[in-house]
Amino acid sequence: MQTLVVIGASLSGLSAARAARAQGFAGRLVIVGDELHPPYDRPPLSKDFLAGRISEAELALAEVDDDLAAEWLLGVRAVSLDPESMTVALSDGRSLAADGIVLATGASARVLPEVDGCNNVFTLRTLDDARALRGQLRPGRKLVVVGAGFIGAETASTARAAGLDVTVIERSNAPLSGALGAEMGAAVASLHAAGGVDMLCGTSIKSFRIQGGSVSHVVLDDGRELPADIVLVGVGGQPNTDWLIGSGIQLGNGVLCDATGRTNVPSIVAVGDCAAWWNSRLQAHHRVEHWTGALERPALAVAALLQGGTGPRAVHPPYFWSDQYGSRIQFAGLVHGHDRVQVEYGCLEDHSFLAVYYAGDEPVAVLGVNQVRQFTKWRKFLNREAERHADAAAGALAAAS
């Protein structure tokens, strides 16, 4: 392989580039990014950066003159891909021919069309988003957060600490119920109440009152009207795959890949938020939109790309953490298919507990709130189990062949 092109100057794209060099790739390495910024760390955007505790320089993950010996094309987008000729067309009119391609285009924040473009409505996905929102967080102002996912919950916590009056609107009956399940989502919701944030679950928005290009009130389905100086829309992300429509790359909720990131087109892999890898436990493609996945999984995809490995590989269960109201929330695994949750340490009322999710007698996920030591033990156990299952699958494949 002479030329490797990475589309996406994100953590996952940078991790893929670093993995390629670490695995012996010595050819031409090109990294394309639609932002002007070199790769930066996103988790602090809703926490330390938004609070003003760290600078932009401290977010940086790499400089364009680092030891990757890469060509950086920043501020330019990939607009089409021809898998037959392995050519990527860019928004500035250039095209890149490659022997291997890593798709790492990430995801974009979903918007609410009825208020998109209003002066005081924000999303939080990029450094530019965080810059704009940070300038609005002043004590005494009223912030309405739409969506109690990670971005919404963390921003609510940061804004409340900065002295804002914060209300969170969540359509589900508990925050983070998709990731944690309803029972533990409700337990995490108590952190918001203790932190002085008004969490309105099971609530939908009927309309917005707009005056002078800004939202003045958020009208709920029960008739209540919430005054708003700032509105943050945190209703999830959508994978950046529109540019691949018609290319022949198989798409669904992201780029569809096997269990090591390979697409249906030889010499093309996908990683990060845009990639839906096959999950054997779920028997479905699954996107993992977390920092650790963007750091670890690219090495597997690059190995498959450079070395052409075909056997099962160990992919650790998804892991994420969140800091809210002075509490550290950690989660590993997948709640899909669990039939019970058991609190193994601590208690919910103290906001310090460790809960294990079981499918039958098998632990499939673990949640820790202010239980870092116990959580680490359980996460290591889940990782070892994933490795054991992968080794067994590899052995079965070898025996069959």
mmCIF file of N, CA and C in Angstrom, residues 154-280:
data_model
loop_
_atom_site.group_PDB
_atom_site.id
_atom_site.type_symbol
_atom_site.label_atom_id
_atom_site.label_comp_id
_atom_site.label_asym_id
_atom_site.label_seq_id
_atom_site.Cartn_x
_atom_site.Cartn_y
_atom_site.Cartn_z
ATOM 1 N N GLU A 154 -24.466 17.293 30.813
ATOM 2 C CA GLU A 154 -23.201 17.902 31.219
ATOM 3 C C GLU A 154 -23.249 19.420 31.100
ATOM 4 N N THR A 155 -23.876 19.915 30.045
ATOM 5 C CA THR A 155 -24.003 21.363 29.890
ATOM 6 C C THR A 155 -24.879 21.951 30.992
ATOM 7 N N ALA A 156 -25.947 21.246 31.343
ATOM 8 C CA ALA A 156 -26.799 21.704 32.439
ATOM 9 C C ALA A 156 -26.002 21.823 33.729
ATOM 10 N N SER A 157 -25.168 20.824 34.002
ATOM 11 C CA SER A 157 -24.341 20.840 35.205
ATOM 12 C C SER A 157 -23.366 22.011 35.189
ATOM 13 N N THR A 158 -22.701 22.219 34.053
ATOM 14 C CA THR A 158 -21.736 23.313 33.927
ATOM 15 C C THR A 158 -22.416 24.666 34.081
ATOM 16 N N ALA A 159 -23.566 24.824 33.428
ATOM 17 C CA ALA A 159 -24.276 26.104 33.477
ATOM 18 C C ALA A 159 -24.802 26.395 34.880
ATOM 19 N N ARG A 160 -25.289 25.365 35.549
ATOM 20 C CA ARG A 160 -25.799 25.579 36.906
ATOM 21 C C ARG A 160 -24.674 26.028 37.837
ATOM 22 N N ALA A 161 -23.493 25.420 37.695
ATOM 23 C CA ALA A 161 -22.343 25.815 38.501
ATOM 24 C C ALA A 161 -21.919 27.248 38.203
ATOM 25 N N ALA A 162 -22.220 27.718 36.987
ATOM 26 C CA ALA A 162 -21.884 29.088 36.604
ATOM 27 C C ALA A 162 -22.941 30.090 37.039
ATOM 28 N N GLY A 163 -23.990 29.617 37.711
ATOM 29 C CA GLY A 163 -24.990 30.518 38.266
ATOM 30 C C GLY A 163 -26.201 30.755 37.400
ATOM 31 N N LEU A 164 -26.416 29.909 36.384
ATOM 32 C CA LEU A 164 -27.593 30.069 35.539
ATOM 33 C C LEU A 164 -28.780 29.310 36.135
ATOM 34 N N ASP A 165 -29.959 29.737 35.744
ATOM 35 C CA ASP A 165 -31.202 29.046 36.074
ATOM 36 C C ASP A 165 -31.459 28.055 34.941
ATOM 37 N N VAL A 166 -31.420 26.749 35.250
ATOM 38 C CA VAL A 166 -31.399 25.730 34.202
ATOM 39 C C VAL A 166 -32.616 24.817 34.296
ATOM 40 N N THR A 167 -33.277 24.618 33.151
ATOM 41 C CA THR A 167 -34.352 23.639 33.021
ATOM 42 C C THR A 167 -34.003 22.688 31.884
ATOM 43 N N VAL A 168 -34.160 21.388 32.129
ATOM 44 C CA VAL A 168 -33.896 20.375 31.111
ATOM 45 C C VAL A 168 -35.206 19.707 30.733
ATOM 46 N N ILE A 169 -35.484 19.615 29.437
ATOM 47 C CA ILE A 169 -36.691 18.979 28.924
ATOM 48 C C ILE A 169 -36.295 17.658 28.267
ATOM 49 N N GLU A 170 -36.869 16.577 28.751
ATOM 50 C CA GLU A 170 -36.552 15.248 28.222
ATOM 51 C C GLU A 170 -37.837 14.501 27.889
ATOM 52 N N ARG A 171 -37.942 14.052 26.653
ATOM 53 C CA ARG A 171 -39.154 13.374 26.200
ATOM 54 C C ARG A 171 -39.334 12.010 26.868
ATOM 55 N N SER A 172 -38.219 11.303 27.132
ATOM 56 C CA SER A 172 -38.317 10.007 27.804
ATOM 57 C C SER A 172 -38.657 10.200 29.276
ATOM 58 N N ASN A 173 -38.970 9.086 29.931
ATOM 59 C CA ASN A 173 -39.344 9.163 31.337
ATOM 60 C C ASN A 173 -38.154 9.293 32.275
ATOM 61 N N ALA A 174 -36.938 9.154 31.738
ATOM 62 C CA ALA A 174 -35.730 9.312 32.555
ATOM 63 C C ALA A 174 -34.587 9.734 31.642
ATOM 64 N N PRO A 175 -33.645 10.525 32.150
ATOM 65 C CA PRO A 175 -32.493 10.891 31.324
ATOM 66 C C PRO A 175 -31.607 9.677 31.075
ATOM 67 N N LEU A 176 -30.973 9.648 29.918
ATOM 68 C CA LEU A 176 -30.026 8.597 29.563
ATOM 69 C C LEU A 176 -30.634 7.197 29.602
ATOM 70 N N SER A 177 -31.956 7.114 29.453
ATOM 71 C CA SER A 177 -32.601 5.805 29.559
ATOM 72 C C SER A 177 -32.175 4.875 28.429
ATOM 73 N N GLY A 178 -31.841 5.427 27.268
ATOM 74 C CA GLY A 178 -31.378 4.579 26.181
ATOM 75 C C GLY A 178 -30.057 3.911 26.493
ATOM 76 N N ALA A 179 -29.165 4.631 27.146
ATOM 77 C CA ALA A 179 -27.849 4.089 27.471
ATOM 78 C C ALA A 179 -27.843 3.308 28.772
ATOM 79 N N LEU A 180 -28.624 3.754 29.763
ATOM 80 C CA LEU A 180 -28.566 3.175 31.101
ATOM 81 C C LEU A 180 -29.776 2.335 31.465
ATOM 82 N N GLY A 181 -30.854 2.415 30.707
ATOM 83 C CA GLY A 181 -32.105 1.788 31.100
ATOM 84 C C GLY A 181 -32.898 2.739 31.985
ATOM 85 N N ALA A 182 -34.203 2.501 32.063
ATOM 86 C CA ALA A 182 -35.082 3.438 32.773
ATOM 87 C C ALA A 182 -34.765 3.517 34.268
ATOM 88 N N GLU A 183 -34.491 2.365 34.902
ATOM 89 C CA GLU A 183 -34.278 2.355 36.358
ATOM 90 C C GLU A 183 -33.048 3.165 36.754
ATOM 91 N N MET A 184 -31.930 2.920 36.102
ATOM 92 C CA MET A 184 -30.706 3.644 36.455
ATOM 93 C C MET A 184 -30.722 5.064 35.898
ATOM 94 N N GLY A 185 -31.430 5.274 34.792
ATOM 95 C CA GLY A 185 -31.596 6.640 34.302
ATOM 96 C C GLY A 185 -32.300 7.503 35.330
ATOM 97 N N ALA A 186 -33.319 6.930 35.989
ATOM 98 C CA ALA A 186 -34.027 7.659 37.044
ATOM 99 C C ALA A 186 -33.112 7.940 38.225
ATOM 100 N N ALA A 187 -32.217 6.991 38.532
ATOM 101 C CA ALA A 187 -31.280 7.205 39.638
ATOM 102 C C ALA A 187 -30.332 8.362 39.325
ATOM 103 N N VAL A 188 -29.867 8.422 38.083
ATOM 104 C CA VAL A 188 -28.978 9.516 37.685
ATOM 105 C C VAL A 188 -29.736 10.842 37.670
ATOM 106 N N ALA A 189 -31.040 10.802 37.394
ATOM 107 C CA ALA A 189 -31.832 12.030 37.372
ATOM 108 C C ALA A 189 -31.814 12.744 38.713
ATOM 109 N N SER A 190 -31.653 11.992 39.786
ATOM 110 C CA SER A 190 -31.634 12.620 41.109
ATOM 111 C C SER A 190 -30.439 13.542 41.286
ATOM 112 N N LEU A 191 -29.380 13.322 40.514
ATOM 113 C CA LEU A 191 -28.232 14.233 40.569
ATOM 114 C C LEU A 191 -28.635 15.634 40.119
ATOM 115 N N HIS A 192 -29.498 15.703 39.111
ATOM 116 C CA HIS A 192 -29.944 17.002 38.615
ATOM 117 C C HIS A 192 -30.741 17.752 39.681
ATOM 118 N N ALA A 193 -31.656 17.028 40.333
ATOM 119 C CA ALA A 193 -32.457 17.666 41.383
ATOM 120 C C ALA A 193 -31.569 18.154 42.511
ATOM 121 N N ALA A 194 -30.599 17.319 42.915
ATOM 122 C CA ALA A 194 -29.695 17.719 43.991
ATOM 123 C C ALA A 194 -28.836 18.906 43.578
ATOM 124 N N GLY A 195 -28.576 19.021 42.271
ATOM 125 C CA GLY A 195 -27.750 20.124 41.781
ATOM 126 C C GLY A 195 -28.529 21.402 41.519
ATOM 127 N N GLY A 196 -29.839 21.366 41.738
ATOM 128 C CA GLY A 196 -30.633 22.583 41.573
ATOM 129 C C GLY A 196 -31.131 22.819 40.168
ATOM 130 N N VAL A 197 -31.156 21.767 39.340
ATOM 131 C CA VAL A 197 -31.654 21.863 37.971
ATOM 132 C C VAL A 197 -33.046 21.271 37.914
ATOM 133 N N ASP A 198 -33.930 21.932 37.203
ATOM 134 C CA ASP A 198 -35.303 21.455 37.040
ATOM 135 C C ASP A 198 -35.335 20.486 35.863
ATOM 136 N N MET A 199 -35.496 19.192 36.157
ATOM 137 C CA MET A 199 -35.516 18.153 35.133
ATOM 138 C C MET A 199 -36.958 17.759 34.844
ATOM 139 N N LEU A 200 -37.423 18.030 33.633
ATOM 140 C CA LEU A 200 -38.798 17.734 33.242
ATOM 141 C C LEU A 200 -38.793 16.536 32.299
ATOM 142 N N CYS A 201 -39.023 15.347 32.845
ATOM 143 C CA CYS A 201 -39.023 14.128 32.035
ATOM 144 C C CYS A 201 -40.439 13.784 31.591
ATOM 145 N N GLY A 202 -40.538 12.995 30.534
ATOM 146 C CA GLY A 202 -41.832 12.653 29.987
ATOM 147 C C GLY A 202 -42.563 13.866 29.448
ATOM 148 N N THR A 203 -41.796 14.832 28.975
ATOM 149 C CA THR A 203 -42.347 16.111 28.538
ATOM 150 C C THR A 203 -41.920 16.404 27.108
ATOM 151 N N SER A 204 -42.837 16.925 26.320
ATOM 152 C CA SER A 204 -42.523 17.300 24.943
ATOM 153 C C SER A 204 -42.751 18.794 24.734
ATOM 154 N N ILE A 205 -42.133 19.302 23.686
ATOM 155 C CA ILE A 205 -42.278 20.718 23.334
ATOM 156 C C ILE A 205 -43.390 20.865 22.302
ATOM 157 N N LYS A 206 -44.299 21.771 22.567
ATOM 158 C CA LYS A 206 -45.389 22.046 21.630
ATOM 159 C C LYS A 206 -44.958 23.072 20.588
ATOM 160 N N SER A 207 -44.284 24.126 21.031
ATOM 161 C CA SER A 207 -43.884 25.180 20.098
ATOM 162 C C SER A 207 -42.864 26.087 20.777
ATOM 163 N N PHE A 208 -42.374 27.055 20.013
ATOM 164 C CA PHE A 208 -41.453 28.074 20.530
ATOM 165 C C PHE A 208 -42.030 29.449 20.219
ATOM 166 N N ARG A 209 -41.889 30.351 21.159
ATOM 167 C CA ARG A 209 -42.227 31.749 20.890
ATOM 168 C C ARG A 209 -40.944 32.459 20.471
ATOM 169 N N ILE A 210 -41.007 33.093 19.310
ATOM 170 C CA ILE A 210 -39.815 33.740 18.751
ATOM 171 C C ILE A 210 -40.077 35.224 18.582
ATOM 172 N N GLN A 211 -39.153 36.029 19.113
ATOM 173 C CA GLN A 211 -39.245 37.484 19.000
ATOM 174 C C GLN A 211 -37.892 38.037 18.570
ATOM 175 N N GLY A 212 -37.905 38.808 17.510
ATOM 176 C CA GLY A 212 -36.666 39.431 17.052
ATOM 177 C C GLY A 212 -35.570 38.459 16.702
ATOM 178 N N GLY A 213 -35.948 37.310 16.183
ATOM 179 C CA GLY A 213 -34.954 36.322 15.776
ATOM 180 C C GLY A 213 -34.415 35.471 16.903
ATOM 181 N N SER A 214 -34.984 35.601 18.109
ATOM 182 C CA SER A 214 -34.549 34.807 19.258
ATOM 183 C C SER A 214 -35.747 34.117 19.897
ATOM 184 N N VAL A 215 -35.502 32.973 20.513
ATOM 185 C CA VAL A 215 -36.546 32.279 21.254
ATOM 186 C C VAL A 215 -36.740 32.979 22.592
ATOM 187 N N SER A 216 -37.963 33.386 22.871
ATOM 188 C CA SER A 216 -38.254 34.028 24.163
ATOM 189 C C SER A 216 -38.856 33.048 25.154
ATOM 190 N N HIS A 217 -39.651 32.066 24.643
ATOM 191 C CA HIS A 217 -40.290 31.089 25.509
ATOM 192 C C HIS A 217 -40.346 29.735 24.805
ATOM 193 N N VAL A 218 -40.222 28.676 25.602
ATOM 194 C CA VAL A 218 -40.435 27.321 25.121
ATOM 195 C C VAL A 218 -41.776 26.860 25.661
ATOM 196 N N VAL A 219 -42.691 26.505 24.768
ATOM 197 C CA VAL A 219 -44.045 26.117 25.165
ATOM 198 C C VAL A 219 -44.131 24.596 25.212
ATOM 199 N N LEU A 220 -44.514 24.062 26.373
ATOM 200 C CA LEU A 220 -44.576 22.623 26.562
ATOM 201 C C LEU A 220 -45.944 22.076 26.179
ATOM 202 N N ASP A 221 -46.017 20.756 26.041
ATOM 203 C CA ASP A 221 -47.281 20.156 25.613
ATOM 204 C C ASP A 221 -48.372 20.256 26.662
ATOM 205 N N ASP A 222 -48.010 20.548 27.911
ATOM 206 C CA ASP A 222 -49.025 20.726 28.939
ATOM 207 C C ASP A 222 -49.439 22.185 29.105
ATOM 208 N N GLY A 223 -48.925 23.056 28.225
ATOM 209 C CA GLY A 223 -49.315 24.461 28.242
ATOM 210 C C GLY A 223 -48.364 25.380 28.966
ATOM 211 N N ARG A 224 -47.444 24.827 29.728
ATOM 212 C CA ARG A 224 -46.489 25.692 30.426
ATOM 213 C C ARG A 224 -45.579 26.405 29.433
ATOM 214 N N GLU A 225 -45.196 27.616 29.800
ATOM 215 C CA GLU A 225 -44.275 28.391 28.977
ATOM 216 C C GLU A 225 -43.033 28.699 29.792
ATOM 217 N N LEU A 226 -41.877 28.260 29.286
ATOM 218 C CA LEU A 226 -40.618 28.471 29.984
ATOM 219 C C LEU A 226 -39.872 29.633 29.348
ATOM 220 N N PRO A 227 -39.612 30.713 30.098
ATOM 221 C CA PRO A 227 -38.811 31.806 29.541
ATOM 222 C C PRO A 227 -37.386 31.328 29.282
ATOM 223 N N ALA A 228 -36.789 31.798 28.217
ATOM 224 C CA ALA A 228 -35.455 31.327 27.836
ATOM 225 C C ALA A 228 -34.598 32.490 27.341
ATOM 226 N N ASP A 229 -33.430 32.633 27.950
ATOM 227 C CA ASP A 229 -32.406 33.514 27.396
ATOM 228 C C ASP A 229 -31.520 32.753 26.421
ATOM 229 N N ILE A 230 -31.363 31.465 26.701
ATOM 230 C CA ILE A 230 -30.515 30.587 25.879
ATOM 231 C C ILE A 230 -31.231 29.252 25.737
ATOM 232 N N VAL A 231 -31.143 28.654 24.562
ATOM 233 C CA VAL A 231 -31.668 27.308 24.339
ATOM 234 C C VAL A 231 -30.539 26.448 23.783
ATOM 235 N N LEU A 232 -30.291 25.330 24.441
ATOM 236 C CA LEU A 232 -29.330 24.353 23.924
ATOM 237 C C LEU A 232 -30.101 23.142 23.424
ATOM 238 N N VAL A 233 -29.870 22.774 22.177
ATOM 239 C CA VAL A 233 -30.502 21.597 21.589
ATOM 240 C C VAL A 233 -29.511 20.441 21.676
ATOM 241 N N GLY A 234 -29.849 19.465 22.495
ATOM 242 C CA GLY A 234 -28.996 18.290 22.674
ATOM 243 C C GLY A 234 -29.780 17.022 22.412
ATOM 244 N N VAL A 235 -30.186 16.819 21.181
ATOM 245 C CA VAL A 235 -31.069 15.701 20.834
ATOM 246 C C VAL A 235 -30.339 14.648 19.996
ATOM 247 N N GLY A 236 -29.047 14.522 20.228
ATOM 248 C CA GLY A 236 -28.293 13.467 19.568
ATOM 249 C C GLY A 236 -27.604 13.905 18.301
ATOM 250 N N GLY A 237 -26.896 12.948 17.702
ATOM 251 C CA GLY A 237 -26.144 13.242 16.486
ATOM 252 C C GLY A 237 -26.540 12.323 15.353
ATOM 253 N N GLN A 238 -26.260 12.757 14.145
ATOM 254 C CA GLN A 238 -26.511 11.939 12.960
ATOM 255 C C GLN A 238 -25.193 11.728 12.223
ATOM 256 N N PRO A 239 -24.907 10.493 11.816
ATOM 257 C CA PRO A 239 -23.620 10.212 11.173
ATOM 258 C C PRO A 239 -23.456 10.983 9.878
ATOM 259 N N ASN A 240 -22.251 11.457 9.659
ATOM 260 C CA ASN A 240 -21.954 12.235 8.453
ATOM 261 C C ASN A 240 -21.653 11.293 7.288
ATOM 262 N N THR A 241 -22.718 10.798 6.680
ATOM 263 C CA THR A 241 -22.569 9.828 5.592
ATOM 264 C C THR A 241 -23.293 10.231 4.317
ATOM 265 N N ASP A 242 -23.938 11.395 4.307
ATOM 266 C CA ASP A 242 -24.682 11.791 3.100
ATOM 267 C C ASP A 242 -23.799 11.841 1.870
ATOM 268 N N TRP A 243 -22.551 12.220 2.049
ATOM 269 C CA TRP A 243 -21.645 12.349 0.908
ATOM 270 C C TRP A 243 -21.321 10.991 0.282
ATOM 271 N N LEU A 244 -21.658 9.906 0.987
ATOM 272 C CA LEU A 244 -21.385 8.560 0.479
ATOM 273 C C LEU A 244 -22.578 7.937 -0.238
ATOM 274 N N ILE A 245 -23.726 8.623 -0.220
ATOM 275 C CA ILE A 245 -24.909 8.084 -0.898
ATOM 276 C C ILE A 245 -24.620 7.924 -2.393
ATOM 277 N N GLY A 246 -24.900 6.739 -2.904
ATOM 278 C CA GLY A 246 -24.647 6.466 -4.310
ATOM 279 C C GLY A 246 -23.250 5.968 -4.613
ATOM 280 N N SER A 247 -22.400 5.898 -3.586
ATOM 281 C CA SER A 247 -21.020 5.469 -3.811
ATOM 282 C C SER A 247 -20.874 3.956 -3.902
ATOM 283 N N GLY A 248 -21.864 3.222 -3.393
ATOM 284 C CA GLY A 248 -21.740 1.770 -3.312
ATOM 285 C C GLY A 248 -21.356 1.296 -1.930
ATOM 286 N N ILE A 249 -20.912 2.211 -1.067
ATOM 287 C CA ILE A 249 -20.659 1.868 0.332
ATOM 288 C C ILE A 249 -21.998 1.600 1.007
ATOM 289 N N GLN A 250 -22.115 0.477 1.696
ATOM 290 C CA GLN A 250 -23.376 0.139 2.354
ATOM 291 C C GLN A 250 -23.586 1.033 3.571
ATOM 292 N N LEU A 251 -24.779 1.655 3.614
ATOM 293 C CA LEU A 251 -25.111 2.594 4.675
ATOM 294 C C LEU A 251 -26.381 2.157 5.389
ATOM 295 N N GLY A 252 -26.472 2.496 6.644
ATOM 296 C CA GLY A 252 -27.682 2.321 7.444
ATOM 297 C C GLY A 252 -27.674 3.461 8.437
ATOM 298 N N ASN A 253 -27.663 3.144 9.712
ATOM 299 C CA ASN A 253 -27.413 4.168 10.726
ATOM 300 C C ASN A 253 -25.910 4.325 10.862
ATOM 301 N N GLY A 254 -25.301 4.854 9.803
ATOM 302 C CA GLY A 254 -23.851 4.953 9.715
ATOM 303 C C GLY A 254 -23.331 4.075 8.590
ATOM 304 N N VAL A 255 -22.012 4.002 8.473
ATOM 305 C CA VAL A 255 -21.363 3.128 7.493
ATOM 306 C C VAL A 255 -21.372 1.717 8.057
ATOM 307 N N LEU A 256 -21.969 0.774 7.344
ATOM 308 C CA LEU A 256 -22.085 -0.594 7.840
ATOM 309 C C LEU A 256 -20.758 -1.333 7.665
ATOM 310 N N CYS A 257 -20.286 -1.909 8.775
ATOM 311 C CA CYS A 257 -18.975 -2.566 8.789
ATOM 312 C C CYS A 257 -19.087 -3.933 9.437
ATOM 313 N N ASP A 258 -18.041 -4.757 9.229
ATOM 314 C CA ASP A 258 -17.969 -6.008 9.967
ATOM 315 C C ASP A 258 -17.434 -5.717 11.374
ATOM 316 N N ALA A 259 -17.075 -6.746 12.101
ATOM 317 C CA ALA A 259 -16.674 -6.574 13.499
ATOM 318 C C ALA A 259 -15.290 -5.976 13.668
ATOM 319 N N THR A 260 -14.580 -5.696 12.561
ATOM 320 C CA THR A 260 -13.279 -5.026 12.649
ATOM 321 C C THR A 260 -13.242 -3.736 11.841
ATOM 322 N N GLY A 261 -14.396 -3.243 11.415
ATOM 323 C CA GLY A 261 -14.435 -1.951 10.753
ATOM 324 C C GLY A 261 -14.355 -1.988 9.246
ATOM 325 N N ARG A 262 -14.301 -3.183 8.644
ATOM 326 C CA ARG A 262 -14.226 -3.251 7.185
ATOM 327 C C ARG A 262 -15.597 -3.038 6.562
ATOM 328 N N THR A 263 -15.642 -2.226 5.537
ATOM 329 C CA THR A 263 -16.886 -2.000 4.799
ATOM 330 C C THR A 263 -17.061 -3.091 3.751
ATOM 331 N N ASN A 264 -18.108 -2.962 2.944
ATOM 332 C CA ASN A 264 -18.333 -3.925 1.857
ATOM 333 C C ASN A 264 -17.388 -3.714 0.686
ATOM 334 N N VAL A 265 -16.589 -2.650 0.729
ATOM 335 C CA VAL A 265 -15.638 -2.360 -0.351
ATOM 336 C C VAL A 265 -14.232 -2.656 0.133
ATOM 337 N N PRO A 266 -13.503 -3.535 -0.515
ATOM 338 C CA PRO A 266 -12.133 -3.826 -0.098
ATOM 339 C C PRO A 266 -11.286 -2.559 -0.023
ATOM 340 N N SER A 267 -10.402 -2.515 0.944
ATOM 341 C CA SER A 267 -9.474 -1.404 1.151
ATOM 342 C C SER A 267 -10.140 -0.153 1.710
ATOM 343 N N ILE A 268 -11.379 -0.253 2.202
ATOM 344 C CA ILE A 268 -12.033 0.875 2.861
ATOM 345 C C ILE A 268 -12.590 0.411 4.199
ATOM 346 N N VAL A 269 -12.203 1.117 5.260
ATOM 347 C CA VAL A 269 -12.716 0.829 6.604
ATOM 348 C C VAL A 269 -13.354 2.101 7.155
ATOM 349 N N ALA A 270 -14.124 1.945 8.233
ATOM 350 C CA ALA A 270 -14.768 3.099 8.866
ATOM 351 C C ALA A 270 -14.624 2.994 10.374
ATOM 352 N N VAL A 271 -14.399 4.144 11.011
ATOM 353 C CA VAL A 271 -14.182 4.190 12.458
ATOM 354 C C VAL A 271 -14.884 5.405 13.044
ATOM 355 N N GLY A 272 -15.056 5.395 14.349
ATOM 356 C CA GLY A 272 -15.613 6.553 15.037
ATOM 357 C C GLY A 272 -17.124 6.634 14.933
ATOM 358 N N ASP A 273 -17.643 7.848 15.118
ATOM 359 C CA ASP A 273 -19.090 8.067 15.221
ATOM 360 C C ASP A 273 -19.855 7.749 13.940
ATOM 361 N N CYS A 274 -19.180 7.739 12.804
ATOM 362 C CA CYS A 274 -19.879 7.469 11.540
ATOM 363 C C CYS A 274 -20.001 5.985 11.255
ATOM 364 N N ALA A 275 -19.330 5.136 12.037
ATOM 365 C CA ALA A 275 -19.199 3.725 11.721
ATOM 366 C C ALA A 275 -20.132 2.864 12.561
ATOM 367 N N ALA A 276 -20.872 1.990 11.901
ATOM 368 C CA ALA A 276 -21.740 1.026 12.584
ATOM 369 C C ALA A 276 -21.119 -0.357 12.427
ATOM 370 N N TRP A 277 -20.376 -0.787 13.446
ATOM 371 C CA TRP A 277 -19.699 -2.084 13.409
ATOM 372 C C TRP A 277 -20.677 -3.195 13.785
ATOM 373 N N TRP A 278 -20.436 -4.368 13.228
ATOM 374 C CA TRP A 278 -21.266 -5.531 13.557
ATOM 375 C C TRP A 278 -20.979 -5.962 14.997
ATOM 376 N N ASN A 279 -22.047 -6.146 15.766
ATOM 377 C CA ASN A 279 -21.925 -6.586 17.154
ATOM 378 C C ASN A 279 -22.561 -7.973 17.251
ATOM 379 N N SER A 280 -21.742 -8.973 17.556
ATOM 380 C CA SER A 280 -22.230 -10.353 17.542
ATOM 381 C C SER A 280 -23.233 -10.604 18.652
#
